[in-house]
Tab-separated table of C-alpha atoms in Angstrom:
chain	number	residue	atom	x	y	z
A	1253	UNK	CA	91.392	94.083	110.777
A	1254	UNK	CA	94.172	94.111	108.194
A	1255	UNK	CA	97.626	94.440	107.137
A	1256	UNK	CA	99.000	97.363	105.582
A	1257	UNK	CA	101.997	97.437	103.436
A	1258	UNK	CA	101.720	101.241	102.404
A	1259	UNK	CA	105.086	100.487	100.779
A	1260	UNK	CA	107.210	103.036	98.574
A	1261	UNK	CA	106.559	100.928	95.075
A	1262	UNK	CA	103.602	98.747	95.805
A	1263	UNK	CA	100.765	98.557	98.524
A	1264	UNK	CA	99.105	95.309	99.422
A	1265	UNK	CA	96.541	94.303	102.077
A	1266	UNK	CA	96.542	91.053	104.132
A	1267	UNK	CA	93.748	89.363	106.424
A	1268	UNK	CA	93.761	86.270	108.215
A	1269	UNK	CA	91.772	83.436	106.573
A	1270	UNK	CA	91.777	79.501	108.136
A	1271	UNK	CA	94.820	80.834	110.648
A	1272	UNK	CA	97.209	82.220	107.890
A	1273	UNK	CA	97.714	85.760	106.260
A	1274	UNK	CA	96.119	85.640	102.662
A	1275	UNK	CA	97.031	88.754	100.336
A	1276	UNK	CA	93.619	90.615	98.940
A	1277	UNK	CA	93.145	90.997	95.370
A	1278	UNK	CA	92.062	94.610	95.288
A	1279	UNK	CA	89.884	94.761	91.749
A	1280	UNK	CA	92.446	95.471	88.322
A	1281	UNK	CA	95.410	95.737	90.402
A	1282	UNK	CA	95.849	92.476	91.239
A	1283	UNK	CA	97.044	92.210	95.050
A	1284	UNK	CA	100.085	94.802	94.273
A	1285	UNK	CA	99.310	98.350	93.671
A	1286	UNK	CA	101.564	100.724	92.513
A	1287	UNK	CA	102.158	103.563	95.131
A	1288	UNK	CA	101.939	106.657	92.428
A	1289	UNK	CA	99.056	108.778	91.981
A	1290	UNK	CA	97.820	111.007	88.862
A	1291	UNK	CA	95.832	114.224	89.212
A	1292	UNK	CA	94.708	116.360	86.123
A	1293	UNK	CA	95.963	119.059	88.584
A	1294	UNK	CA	97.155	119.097	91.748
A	1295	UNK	CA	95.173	121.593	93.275
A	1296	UNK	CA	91.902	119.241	92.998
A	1297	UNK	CA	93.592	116.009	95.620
A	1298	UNK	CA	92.066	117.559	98.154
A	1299	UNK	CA	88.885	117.773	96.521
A	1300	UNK	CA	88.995	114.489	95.325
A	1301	UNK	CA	89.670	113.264	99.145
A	1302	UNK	CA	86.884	115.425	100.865
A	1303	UNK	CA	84.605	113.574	98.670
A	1304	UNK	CA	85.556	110.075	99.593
A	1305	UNK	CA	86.083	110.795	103.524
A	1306	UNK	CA	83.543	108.882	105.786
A	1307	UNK	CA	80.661	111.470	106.469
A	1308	UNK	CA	81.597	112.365	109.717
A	1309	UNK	CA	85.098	113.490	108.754
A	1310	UNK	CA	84.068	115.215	105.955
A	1311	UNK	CA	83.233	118.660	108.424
A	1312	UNK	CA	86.219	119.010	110.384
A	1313	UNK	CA	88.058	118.296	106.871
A	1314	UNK	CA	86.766	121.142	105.146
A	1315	UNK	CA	86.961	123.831	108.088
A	1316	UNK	CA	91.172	122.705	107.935
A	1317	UNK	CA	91.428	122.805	104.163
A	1318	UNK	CA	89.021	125.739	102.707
A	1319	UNK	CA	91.245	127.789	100.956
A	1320	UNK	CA	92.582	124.766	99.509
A	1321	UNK	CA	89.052	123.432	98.478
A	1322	UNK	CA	88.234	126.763	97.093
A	1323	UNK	CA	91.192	126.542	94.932
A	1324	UNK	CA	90.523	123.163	94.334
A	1325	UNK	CA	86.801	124.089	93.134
A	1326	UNK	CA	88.648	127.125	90.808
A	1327	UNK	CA	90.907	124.364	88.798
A	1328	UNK	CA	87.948	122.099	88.735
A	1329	UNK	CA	86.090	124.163	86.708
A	1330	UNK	CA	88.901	124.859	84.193
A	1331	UNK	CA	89.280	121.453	83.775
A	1332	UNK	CA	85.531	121.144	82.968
A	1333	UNK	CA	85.733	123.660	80.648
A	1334	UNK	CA	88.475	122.303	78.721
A	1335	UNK	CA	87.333	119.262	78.301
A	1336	UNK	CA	89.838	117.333	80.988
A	1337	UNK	CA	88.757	114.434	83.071
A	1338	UNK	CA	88.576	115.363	86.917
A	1339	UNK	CA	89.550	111.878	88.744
A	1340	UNK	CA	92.033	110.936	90.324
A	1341	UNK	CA	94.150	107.570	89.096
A	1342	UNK	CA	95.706	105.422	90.764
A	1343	UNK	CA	98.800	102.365	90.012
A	1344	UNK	CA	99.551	101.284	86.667
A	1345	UNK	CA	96.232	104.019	85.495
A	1346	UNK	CA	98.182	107.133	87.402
A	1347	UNK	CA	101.730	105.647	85.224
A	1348	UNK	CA	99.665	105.571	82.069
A	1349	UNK	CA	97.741	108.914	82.608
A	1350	UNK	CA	101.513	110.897	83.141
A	1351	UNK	CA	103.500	108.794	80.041
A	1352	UNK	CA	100.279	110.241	77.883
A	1353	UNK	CA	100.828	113.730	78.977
A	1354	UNK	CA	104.219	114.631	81.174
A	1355	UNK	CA	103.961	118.147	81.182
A	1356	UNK	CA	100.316	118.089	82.078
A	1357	UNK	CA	99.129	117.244	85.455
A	1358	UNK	CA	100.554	115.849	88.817
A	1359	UNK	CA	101.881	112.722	88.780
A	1360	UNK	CA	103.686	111.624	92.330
A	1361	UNK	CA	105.794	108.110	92.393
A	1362	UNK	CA	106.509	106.864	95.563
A	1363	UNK	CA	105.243	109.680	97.950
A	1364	UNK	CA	106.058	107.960	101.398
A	1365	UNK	CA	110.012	108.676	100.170
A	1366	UNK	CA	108.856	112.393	100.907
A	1367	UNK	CA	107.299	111.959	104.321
A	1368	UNK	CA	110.330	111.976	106.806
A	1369	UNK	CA	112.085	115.111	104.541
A	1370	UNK	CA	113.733	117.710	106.610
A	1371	UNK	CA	111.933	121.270	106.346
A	1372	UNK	CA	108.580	120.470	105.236
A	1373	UNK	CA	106.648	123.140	105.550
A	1374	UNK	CA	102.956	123.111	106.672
A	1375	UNK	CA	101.256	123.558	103.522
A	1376	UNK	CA	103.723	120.695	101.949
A	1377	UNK	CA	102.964	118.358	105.027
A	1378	UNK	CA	99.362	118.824	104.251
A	1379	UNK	CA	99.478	117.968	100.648
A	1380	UNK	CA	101.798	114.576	101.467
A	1381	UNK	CA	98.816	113.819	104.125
A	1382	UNK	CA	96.223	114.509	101.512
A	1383	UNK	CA	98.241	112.322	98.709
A	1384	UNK	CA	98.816	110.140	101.405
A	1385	UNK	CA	94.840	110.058	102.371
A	1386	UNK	CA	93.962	109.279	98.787
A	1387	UNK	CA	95.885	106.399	98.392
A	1388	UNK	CA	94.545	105.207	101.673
A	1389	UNK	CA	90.925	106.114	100.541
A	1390	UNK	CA	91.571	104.317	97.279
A	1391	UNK	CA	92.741	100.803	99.068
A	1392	UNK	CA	90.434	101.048	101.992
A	1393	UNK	CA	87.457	101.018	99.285
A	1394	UNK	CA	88.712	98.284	97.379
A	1395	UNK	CA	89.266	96.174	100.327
A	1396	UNK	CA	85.959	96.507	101.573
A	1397	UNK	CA	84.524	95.807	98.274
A	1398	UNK	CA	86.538	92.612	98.051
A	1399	UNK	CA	85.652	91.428	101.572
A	1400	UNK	CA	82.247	92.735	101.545
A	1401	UNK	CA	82.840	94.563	105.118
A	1402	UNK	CA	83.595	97.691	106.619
A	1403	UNK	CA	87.541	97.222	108.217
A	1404	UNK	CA	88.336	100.329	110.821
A	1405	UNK	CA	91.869	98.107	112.347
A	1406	UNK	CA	94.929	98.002	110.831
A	1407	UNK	CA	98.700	97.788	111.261
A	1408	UNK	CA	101.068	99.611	108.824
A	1409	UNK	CA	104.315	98.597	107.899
A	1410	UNK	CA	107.264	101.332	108.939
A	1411	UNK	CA	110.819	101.126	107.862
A	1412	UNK	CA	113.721	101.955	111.152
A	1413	UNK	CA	113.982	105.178	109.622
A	1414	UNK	CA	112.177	107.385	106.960
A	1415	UNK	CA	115.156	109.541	106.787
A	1416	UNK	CA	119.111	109.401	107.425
A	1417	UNK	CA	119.115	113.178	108.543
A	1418	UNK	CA	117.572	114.029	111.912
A	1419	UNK	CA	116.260	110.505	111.608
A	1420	UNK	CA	113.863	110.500	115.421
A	1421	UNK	CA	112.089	113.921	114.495
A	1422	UNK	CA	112.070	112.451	110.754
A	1423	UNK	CA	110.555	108.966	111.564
A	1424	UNK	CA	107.964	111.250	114.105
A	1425	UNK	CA	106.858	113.539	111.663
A	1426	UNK	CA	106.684	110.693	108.849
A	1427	UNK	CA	104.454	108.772	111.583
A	1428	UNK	CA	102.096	111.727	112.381
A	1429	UNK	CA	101.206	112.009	108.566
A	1430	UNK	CA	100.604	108.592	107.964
A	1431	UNK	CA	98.316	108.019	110.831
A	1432	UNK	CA	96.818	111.512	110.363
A	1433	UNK	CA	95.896	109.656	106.993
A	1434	UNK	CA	94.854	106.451	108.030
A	1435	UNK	CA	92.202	107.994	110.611
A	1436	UNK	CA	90.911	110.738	108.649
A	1437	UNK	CA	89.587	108.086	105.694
A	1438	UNK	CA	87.807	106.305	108.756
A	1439	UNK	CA	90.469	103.711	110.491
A	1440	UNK	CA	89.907	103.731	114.232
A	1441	UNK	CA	92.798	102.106	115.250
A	1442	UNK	CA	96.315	102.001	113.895
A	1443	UNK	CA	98.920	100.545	115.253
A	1444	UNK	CA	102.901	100.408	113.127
A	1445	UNK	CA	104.960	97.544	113.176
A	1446	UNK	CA	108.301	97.840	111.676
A	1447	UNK	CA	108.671	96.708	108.444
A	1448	UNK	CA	112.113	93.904	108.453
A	1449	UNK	CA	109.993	92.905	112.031
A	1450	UNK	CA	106.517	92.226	110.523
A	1451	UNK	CA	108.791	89.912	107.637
A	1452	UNK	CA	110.430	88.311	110.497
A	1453	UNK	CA	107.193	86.800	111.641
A	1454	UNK	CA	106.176	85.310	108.641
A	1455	UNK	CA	109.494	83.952	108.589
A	1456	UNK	CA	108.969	82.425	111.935
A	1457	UNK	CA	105.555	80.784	111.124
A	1458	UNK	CA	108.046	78.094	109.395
A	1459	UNK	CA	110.633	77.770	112.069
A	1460	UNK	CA	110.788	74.391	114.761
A	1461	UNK	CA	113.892	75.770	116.819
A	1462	UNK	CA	115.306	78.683	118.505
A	1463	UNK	CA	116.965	80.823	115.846
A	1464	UNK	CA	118.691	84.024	115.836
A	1465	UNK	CA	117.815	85.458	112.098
A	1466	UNK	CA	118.594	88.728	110.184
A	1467	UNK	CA	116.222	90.285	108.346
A	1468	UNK	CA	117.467	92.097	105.232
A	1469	UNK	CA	114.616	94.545	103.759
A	1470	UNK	CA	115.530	95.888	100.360
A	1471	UNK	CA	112.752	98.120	99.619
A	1472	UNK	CA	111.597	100.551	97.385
A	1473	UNK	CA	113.248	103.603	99.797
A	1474	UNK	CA	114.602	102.301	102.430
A	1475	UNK	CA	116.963	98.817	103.259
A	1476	UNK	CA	115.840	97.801	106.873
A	1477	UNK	CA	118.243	95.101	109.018
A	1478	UNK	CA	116.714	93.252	112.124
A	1479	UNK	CA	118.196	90.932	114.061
A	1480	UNK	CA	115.224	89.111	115.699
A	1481	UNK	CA	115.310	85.827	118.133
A	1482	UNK	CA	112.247	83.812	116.897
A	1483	UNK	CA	110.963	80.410	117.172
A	1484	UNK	CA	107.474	78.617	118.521
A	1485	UNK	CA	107.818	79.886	122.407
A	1486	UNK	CA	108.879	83.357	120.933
A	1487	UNK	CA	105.900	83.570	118.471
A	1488	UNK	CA	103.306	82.708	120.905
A	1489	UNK	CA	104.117	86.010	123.024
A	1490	UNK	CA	102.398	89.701	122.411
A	1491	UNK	CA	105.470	91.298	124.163
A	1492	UNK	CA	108.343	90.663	122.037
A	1493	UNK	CA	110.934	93.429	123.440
A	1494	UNK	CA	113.231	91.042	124.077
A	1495	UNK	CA	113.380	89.487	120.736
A	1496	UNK	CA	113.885	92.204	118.796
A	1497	UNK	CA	117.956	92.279	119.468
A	1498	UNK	CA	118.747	95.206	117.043
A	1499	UNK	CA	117.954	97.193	114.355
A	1500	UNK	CA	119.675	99.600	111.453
A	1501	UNK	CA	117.856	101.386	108.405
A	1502	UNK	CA	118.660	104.009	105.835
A	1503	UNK	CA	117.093	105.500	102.989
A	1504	UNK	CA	118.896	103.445	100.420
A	1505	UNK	CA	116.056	100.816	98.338
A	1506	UNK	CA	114.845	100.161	94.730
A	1507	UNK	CA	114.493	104.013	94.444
A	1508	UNK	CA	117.925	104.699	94.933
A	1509	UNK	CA	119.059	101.949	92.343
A	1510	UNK	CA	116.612	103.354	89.617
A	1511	UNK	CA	117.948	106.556	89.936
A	1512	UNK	CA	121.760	105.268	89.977
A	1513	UNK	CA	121.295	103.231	87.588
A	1514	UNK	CA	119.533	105.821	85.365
A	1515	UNK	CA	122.246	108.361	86.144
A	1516	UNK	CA	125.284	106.343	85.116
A	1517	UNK	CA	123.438	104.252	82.432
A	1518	UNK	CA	121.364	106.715	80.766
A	1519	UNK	CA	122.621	110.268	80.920
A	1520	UNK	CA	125.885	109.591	79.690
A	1521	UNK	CA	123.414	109.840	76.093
A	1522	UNK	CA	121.742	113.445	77.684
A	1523	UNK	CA	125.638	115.083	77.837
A	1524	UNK	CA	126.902	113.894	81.293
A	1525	UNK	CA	130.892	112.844	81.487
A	1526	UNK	CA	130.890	115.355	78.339
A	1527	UNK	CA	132.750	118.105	77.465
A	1528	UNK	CA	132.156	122.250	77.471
A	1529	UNK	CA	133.958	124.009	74.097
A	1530	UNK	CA	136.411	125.606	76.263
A	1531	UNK	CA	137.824	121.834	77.546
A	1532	UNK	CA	136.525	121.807	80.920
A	1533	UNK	CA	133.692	118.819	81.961
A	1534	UNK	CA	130.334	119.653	81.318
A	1535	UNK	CA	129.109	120.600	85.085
A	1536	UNK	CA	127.313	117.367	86.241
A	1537	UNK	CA	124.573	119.079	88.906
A	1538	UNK	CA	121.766	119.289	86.789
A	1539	UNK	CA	122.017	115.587	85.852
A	1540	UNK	CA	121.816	114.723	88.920
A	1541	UNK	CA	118.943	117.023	90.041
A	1542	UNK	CA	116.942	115.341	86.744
A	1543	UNK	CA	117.142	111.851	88.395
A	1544	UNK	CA	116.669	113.019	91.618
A	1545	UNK	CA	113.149	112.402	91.607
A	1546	UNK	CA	112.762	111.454	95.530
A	1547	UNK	CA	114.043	114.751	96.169
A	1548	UNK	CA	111.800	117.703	96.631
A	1549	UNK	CA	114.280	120.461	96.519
A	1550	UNK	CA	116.509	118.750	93.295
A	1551	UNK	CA	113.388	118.462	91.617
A	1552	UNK	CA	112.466	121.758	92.173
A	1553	UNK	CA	115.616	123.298	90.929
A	1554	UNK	CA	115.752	121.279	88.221
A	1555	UNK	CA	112.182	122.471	86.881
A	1556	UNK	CA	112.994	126.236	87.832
A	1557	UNK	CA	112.901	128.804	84.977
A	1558	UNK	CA	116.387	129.680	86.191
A	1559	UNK	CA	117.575	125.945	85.107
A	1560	UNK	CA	115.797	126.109	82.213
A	1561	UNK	CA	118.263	129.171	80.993
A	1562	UNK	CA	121.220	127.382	82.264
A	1563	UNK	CA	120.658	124.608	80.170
A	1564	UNK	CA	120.083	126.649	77.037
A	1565	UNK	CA	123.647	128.477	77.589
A	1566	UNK	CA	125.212	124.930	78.081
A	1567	UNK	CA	124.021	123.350	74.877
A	1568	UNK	CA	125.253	126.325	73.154
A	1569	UNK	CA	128.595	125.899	74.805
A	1570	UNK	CA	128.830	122.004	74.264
A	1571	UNK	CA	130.902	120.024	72.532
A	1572	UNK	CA	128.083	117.686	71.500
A	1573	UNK	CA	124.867	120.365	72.067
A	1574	UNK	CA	122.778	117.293	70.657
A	1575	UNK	CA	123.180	115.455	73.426
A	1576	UNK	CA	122.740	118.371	76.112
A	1577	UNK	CA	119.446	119.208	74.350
A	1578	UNK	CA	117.777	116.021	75.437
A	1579	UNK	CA	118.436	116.796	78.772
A	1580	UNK	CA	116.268	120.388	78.136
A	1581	UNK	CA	113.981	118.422	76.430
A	1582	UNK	CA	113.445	116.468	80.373
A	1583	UNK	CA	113.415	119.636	81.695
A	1584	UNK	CA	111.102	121.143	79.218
A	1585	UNK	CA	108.684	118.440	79.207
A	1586	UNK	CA	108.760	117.005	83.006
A	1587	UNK	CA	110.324	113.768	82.067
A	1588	UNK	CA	112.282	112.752	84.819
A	1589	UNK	CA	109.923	110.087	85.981
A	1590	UNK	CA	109.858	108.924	82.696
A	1591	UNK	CA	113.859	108.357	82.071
A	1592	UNK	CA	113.799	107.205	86.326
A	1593	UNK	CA	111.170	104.446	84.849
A	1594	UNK	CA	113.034	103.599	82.045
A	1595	UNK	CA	115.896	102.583	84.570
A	1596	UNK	CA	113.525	100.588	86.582
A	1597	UNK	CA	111.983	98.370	83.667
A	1598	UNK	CA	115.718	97.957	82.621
A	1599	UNK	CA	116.844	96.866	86.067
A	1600	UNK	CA	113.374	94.398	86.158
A	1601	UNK	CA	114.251	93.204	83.215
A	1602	UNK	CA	118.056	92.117	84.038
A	1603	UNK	CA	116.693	89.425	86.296
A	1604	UNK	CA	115.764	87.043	83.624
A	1605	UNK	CA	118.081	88.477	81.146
A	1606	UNK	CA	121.814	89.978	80.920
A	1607	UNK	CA	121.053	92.893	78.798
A	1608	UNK	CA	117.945	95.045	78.349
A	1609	UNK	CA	117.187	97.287	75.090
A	1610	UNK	CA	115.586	100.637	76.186
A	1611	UNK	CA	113.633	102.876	73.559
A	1612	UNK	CA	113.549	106.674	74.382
A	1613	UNK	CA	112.637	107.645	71.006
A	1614	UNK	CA	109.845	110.110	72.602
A	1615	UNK	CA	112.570	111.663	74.221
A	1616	UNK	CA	114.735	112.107	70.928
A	1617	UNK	CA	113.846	110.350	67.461
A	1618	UNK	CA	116.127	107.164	67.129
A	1619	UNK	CA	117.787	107.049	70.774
A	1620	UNK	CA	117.529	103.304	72.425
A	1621	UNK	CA	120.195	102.281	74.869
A	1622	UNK	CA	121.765	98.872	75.694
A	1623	UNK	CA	121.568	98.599	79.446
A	1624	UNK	CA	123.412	94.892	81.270
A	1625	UNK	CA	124.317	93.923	84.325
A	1626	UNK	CA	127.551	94.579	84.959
A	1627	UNK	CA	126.763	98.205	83.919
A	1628	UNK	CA	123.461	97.857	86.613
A	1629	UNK	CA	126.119	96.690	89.115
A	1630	UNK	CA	129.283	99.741	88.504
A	1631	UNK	CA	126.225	102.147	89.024
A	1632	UNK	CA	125.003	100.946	92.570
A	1633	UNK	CA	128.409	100.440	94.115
A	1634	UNK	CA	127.603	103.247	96.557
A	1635	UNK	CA	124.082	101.717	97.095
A	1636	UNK	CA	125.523	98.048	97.508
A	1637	UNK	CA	128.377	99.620	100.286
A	1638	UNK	CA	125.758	101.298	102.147
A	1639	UNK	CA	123.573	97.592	102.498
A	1640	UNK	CA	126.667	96.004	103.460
A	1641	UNK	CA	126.949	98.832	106.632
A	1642	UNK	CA	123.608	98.176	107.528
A	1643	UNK	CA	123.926	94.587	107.890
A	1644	UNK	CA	127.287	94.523	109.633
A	1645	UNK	CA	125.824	97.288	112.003
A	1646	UNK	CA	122.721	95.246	112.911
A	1647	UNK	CA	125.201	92.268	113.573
A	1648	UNK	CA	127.413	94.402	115.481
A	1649	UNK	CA	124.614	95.856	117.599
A	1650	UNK	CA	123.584	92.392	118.323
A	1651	UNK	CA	126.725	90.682	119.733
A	1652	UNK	CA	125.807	87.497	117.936
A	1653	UNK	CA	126.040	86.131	114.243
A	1654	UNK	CA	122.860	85.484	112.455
A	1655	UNK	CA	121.937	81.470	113.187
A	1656	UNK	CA	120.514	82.399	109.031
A	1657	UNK	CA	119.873	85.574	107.124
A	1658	UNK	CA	116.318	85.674	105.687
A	1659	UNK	CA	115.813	88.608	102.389
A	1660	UNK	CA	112.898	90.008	101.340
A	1661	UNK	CA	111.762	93.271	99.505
A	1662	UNK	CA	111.207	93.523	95.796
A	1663	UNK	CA	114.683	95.219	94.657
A	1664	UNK	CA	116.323	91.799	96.052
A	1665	UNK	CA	115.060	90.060	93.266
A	1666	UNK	CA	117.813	90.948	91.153
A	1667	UNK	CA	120.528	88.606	90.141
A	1668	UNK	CA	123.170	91.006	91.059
A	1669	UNK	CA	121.267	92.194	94.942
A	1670	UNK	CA	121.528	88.252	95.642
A	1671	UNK	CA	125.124	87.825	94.370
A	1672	UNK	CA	126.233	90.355	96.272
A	1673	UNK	CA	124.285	89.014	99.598
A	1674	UNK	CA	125.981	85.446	99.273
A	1675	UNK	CA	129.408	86.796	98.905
A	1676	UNK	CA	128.732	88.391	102.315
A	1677	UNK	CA	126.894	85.343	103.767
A	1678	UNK	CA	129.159	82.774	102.346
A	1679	UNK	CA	129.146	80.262	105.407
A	1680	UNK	CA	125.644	81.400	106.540
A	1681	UNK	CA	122.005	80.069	104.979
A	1682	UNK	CA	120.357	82.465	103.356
A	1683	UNK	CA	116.415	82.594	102.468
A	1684	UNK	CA	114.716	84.096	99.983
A	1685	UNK	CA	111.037	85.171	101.382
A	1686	UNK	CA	108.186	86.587	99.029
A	1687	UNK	CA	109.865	89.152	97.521
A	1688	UNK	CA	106.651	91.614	97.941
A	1689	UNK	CA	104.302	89.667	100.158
A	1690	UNK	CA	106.431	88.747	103.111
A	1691	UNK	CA	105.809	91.898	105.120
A	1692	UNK	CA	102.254	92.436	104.253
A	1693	UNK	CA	101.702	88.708	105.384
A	1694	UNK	CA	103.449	89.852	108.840
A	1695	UNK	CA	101.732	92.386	109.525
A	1696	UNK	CA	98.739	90.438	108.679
A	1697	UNK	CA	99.798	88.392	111.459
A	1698	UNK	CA	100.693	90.824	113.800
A	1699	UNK	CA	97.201	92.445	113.419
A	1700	UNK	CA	95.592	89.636	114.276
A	1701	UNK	CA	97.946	88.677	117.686
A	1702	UNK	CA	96.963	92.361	119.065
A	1703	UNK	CA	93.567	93.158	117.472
A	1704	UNK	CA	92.133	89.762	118.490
């Protein structure tokens, strides 16, 4: 049995070793992987996947997917023929792979972002279960290799909601994919524990005393609040109903902040806040759309041919067309996750220091930015407002103040996320948990309370 953070930046596994939750290295990547993926082409995933299922899933698989797999075998041997490799990559590899070659292949960052998105339609909801599969495949196979045994039992972390929009048939149809997923690359049962919940109790392993604690989950897509009652008599019981005293979630994480950050730091230099020949502001949709890359339809209109002419007319009728040809140059050349990672490294790399150099030379000889921290913090105002609602809903909800408030979640690691949570905290404790291993380690626990 394990625990399975199938998180929207990283993925870690947990098992129980001498009573307490022990993170698996899983070979290269260390006991954080990515969650991106790299394909030569997109059309071969599914191949890729119907290779790696368990043997018994492997028929029922390909009577669901043959015109895909015939499709699949097509672009397979084009790539063949030209020379291209015809695996799958995975983490760091799968970043690496797209930075070599944008505008070749299909590279996907973050893919449980996509799973609760309104109007999916089938054939789209198949290829997020087949991405989704993959990855699965991928860590199941490392974890066995590091263990040395088979695991078919596993709990997977779940944030409140996938999506803010329709959020119950969002969170149902996000659920049905992932454990769709999990089963089909041979886990026999899966169970989901919600994400601020499963950090909770690792949290709780260290508490003597009754306590009523908030959870604060700053994730990757989505910031989670729980407020959970939790102490030694709570922790020994498998029904914990009662303890779980409220809960609020949005889609609002480390995402979010990349792309904020990325679209008031960066594309001021790719035309935005600039101005058309004629004196009006140059219009700022497409900017938006660029960044936007946890947004299927944004991306999609961004990358349409139609765009592509729109952005021609509007460096011709800019005031500074050098800038607004950088922007076609993303567009041209499937850059968007690039100038999105960009922002990320920069906002990493504000936690140790106040400003961050950023080199997008391949974008446009010469261009580098200065990114800082104040400049991080103007961008995710809206992001920062919508945390604060979440917490002061999930305190609301509960009737009760927090006894302490206990963070965790990778984007919290910034200077600026834990300013901001101690000038709304200021006569409460607050706790800094393992910024990426708290809820793996929780649901490492959990599995073993209800697997046992």
């Amino acid at each position: 049995m394990i625990g399975f953070d199938y998180g929207t930046s990283n993925c870690a596994v947990g098992v129980m070793e001498n009573g307490a939750p022990q993170l698996l290295a899983l070979g290269e990547h260390g006991r954080y992987i990515s969650s991106t993926l790299y394909a030569p082409s997109r059309d071969v995933i599914v191949n890729w996947l119907h290779k790696k299922l368990p043997l018994a899933e492997q028929p029922a698989f390909q009577s669901q997917r043959t015109r895909q797999l015939q499709k699949g075998q097509g672009a397979l041997r084009e790539l063949v023929l030209d020379g291209y490799p015809t695996e799958l990559s995975f983490g760091q590899q799968a970043l690496k792979d797209y930075l070599q070659e944008p505008d070749e292949g299909y590279y996907i960052k973050s893919p449980k972002s996509f799973l609760g998105a309104t109007g999916l339609l089938p054939q789209q909801a198949e290829l997020f279960e087949d991405i989704v599969a993959a990855m699965m495949s991928n860590i199941k196979t490392l974890t066995e290799a590091r263990l040395g045994r088979s695991v078919n039992q596993t709990v997977i972390g779940r944030p409140i909601n996938f999506q803010g929009l329709r959020g119950e048939e969002s969170n149902r149809q996000a659920i049905e994919i992932l454990t769709n997923a999990a089963k089909r690359v041979g886990f026999k049962d899966v169970e989901f524990q919600f994400e601020p919940v499963a950090a909770g109790f690792e949290y709780e392993a260290s508490l003597s005393t009754e306590t009523k604690v908030l959870v604060v989950d700053i994730g990757g897509g989505t910031t989670d609040c729980s407020m959970l009652l939790m102490g030694p008599k709570q922790a020994a019981s498998h029904d914990r109903t009662a303890d779980l005293l409220s809960h609020s979630g949005e889609r609002v994480g480390g995402n979010d902040f990349d792309i904020a950050f990325a679209l008031k730091g960066i594309m001021p230099s790719f035309g935005l806040d600039s101005m058309l020949k004629i004196g009006k502001p140059i219009p700022a949709n497409s900017f938006w759309q660029a960044m936007s890359i946890n947004n299927i339809h944004n991306q999609t209109e961004f990358y349409s041919a139609a765009n592509a002419r729109f952005l021609e007319q509007l460096v011709r009728d800019a005031e500074q067309p050098e800038l607004l040809k950088r922007l076609l140059t993303v567009q041209k050349n499937k850059l968007s996750y690039r100038v999105v990672n960009a922002a990320e490294q920069s906002k990493i790399g504000l936690t140790d220091s106040t400003e961050q150099l950023v080199n997008l030379s391949d974008i446009d000889k010469g261009l580098s930015l200065n990114l800082d921290r104040e400049g991080f913090a103007k961008a995710c105002n809206r992001e920062l407002s919508a945390i604060t609602a979440l917490m002061t809903d999930a305190i609301a909800q509960a009737c009760c103040e927090p006894d302490v408030v206990f963070v965790t979640g990778g984007t919290a690691k910034s200077p600026v996320l834990n300013e901001f949570l101690r000038q709304q905290f200021q006569h409460t404790p607050i706790v800094i948990g393992d910024h990426f291993g708290s809820v793996t380690a929780g649901l490492t626990r959990w599995a073993n309370k209800i697997y046992s």
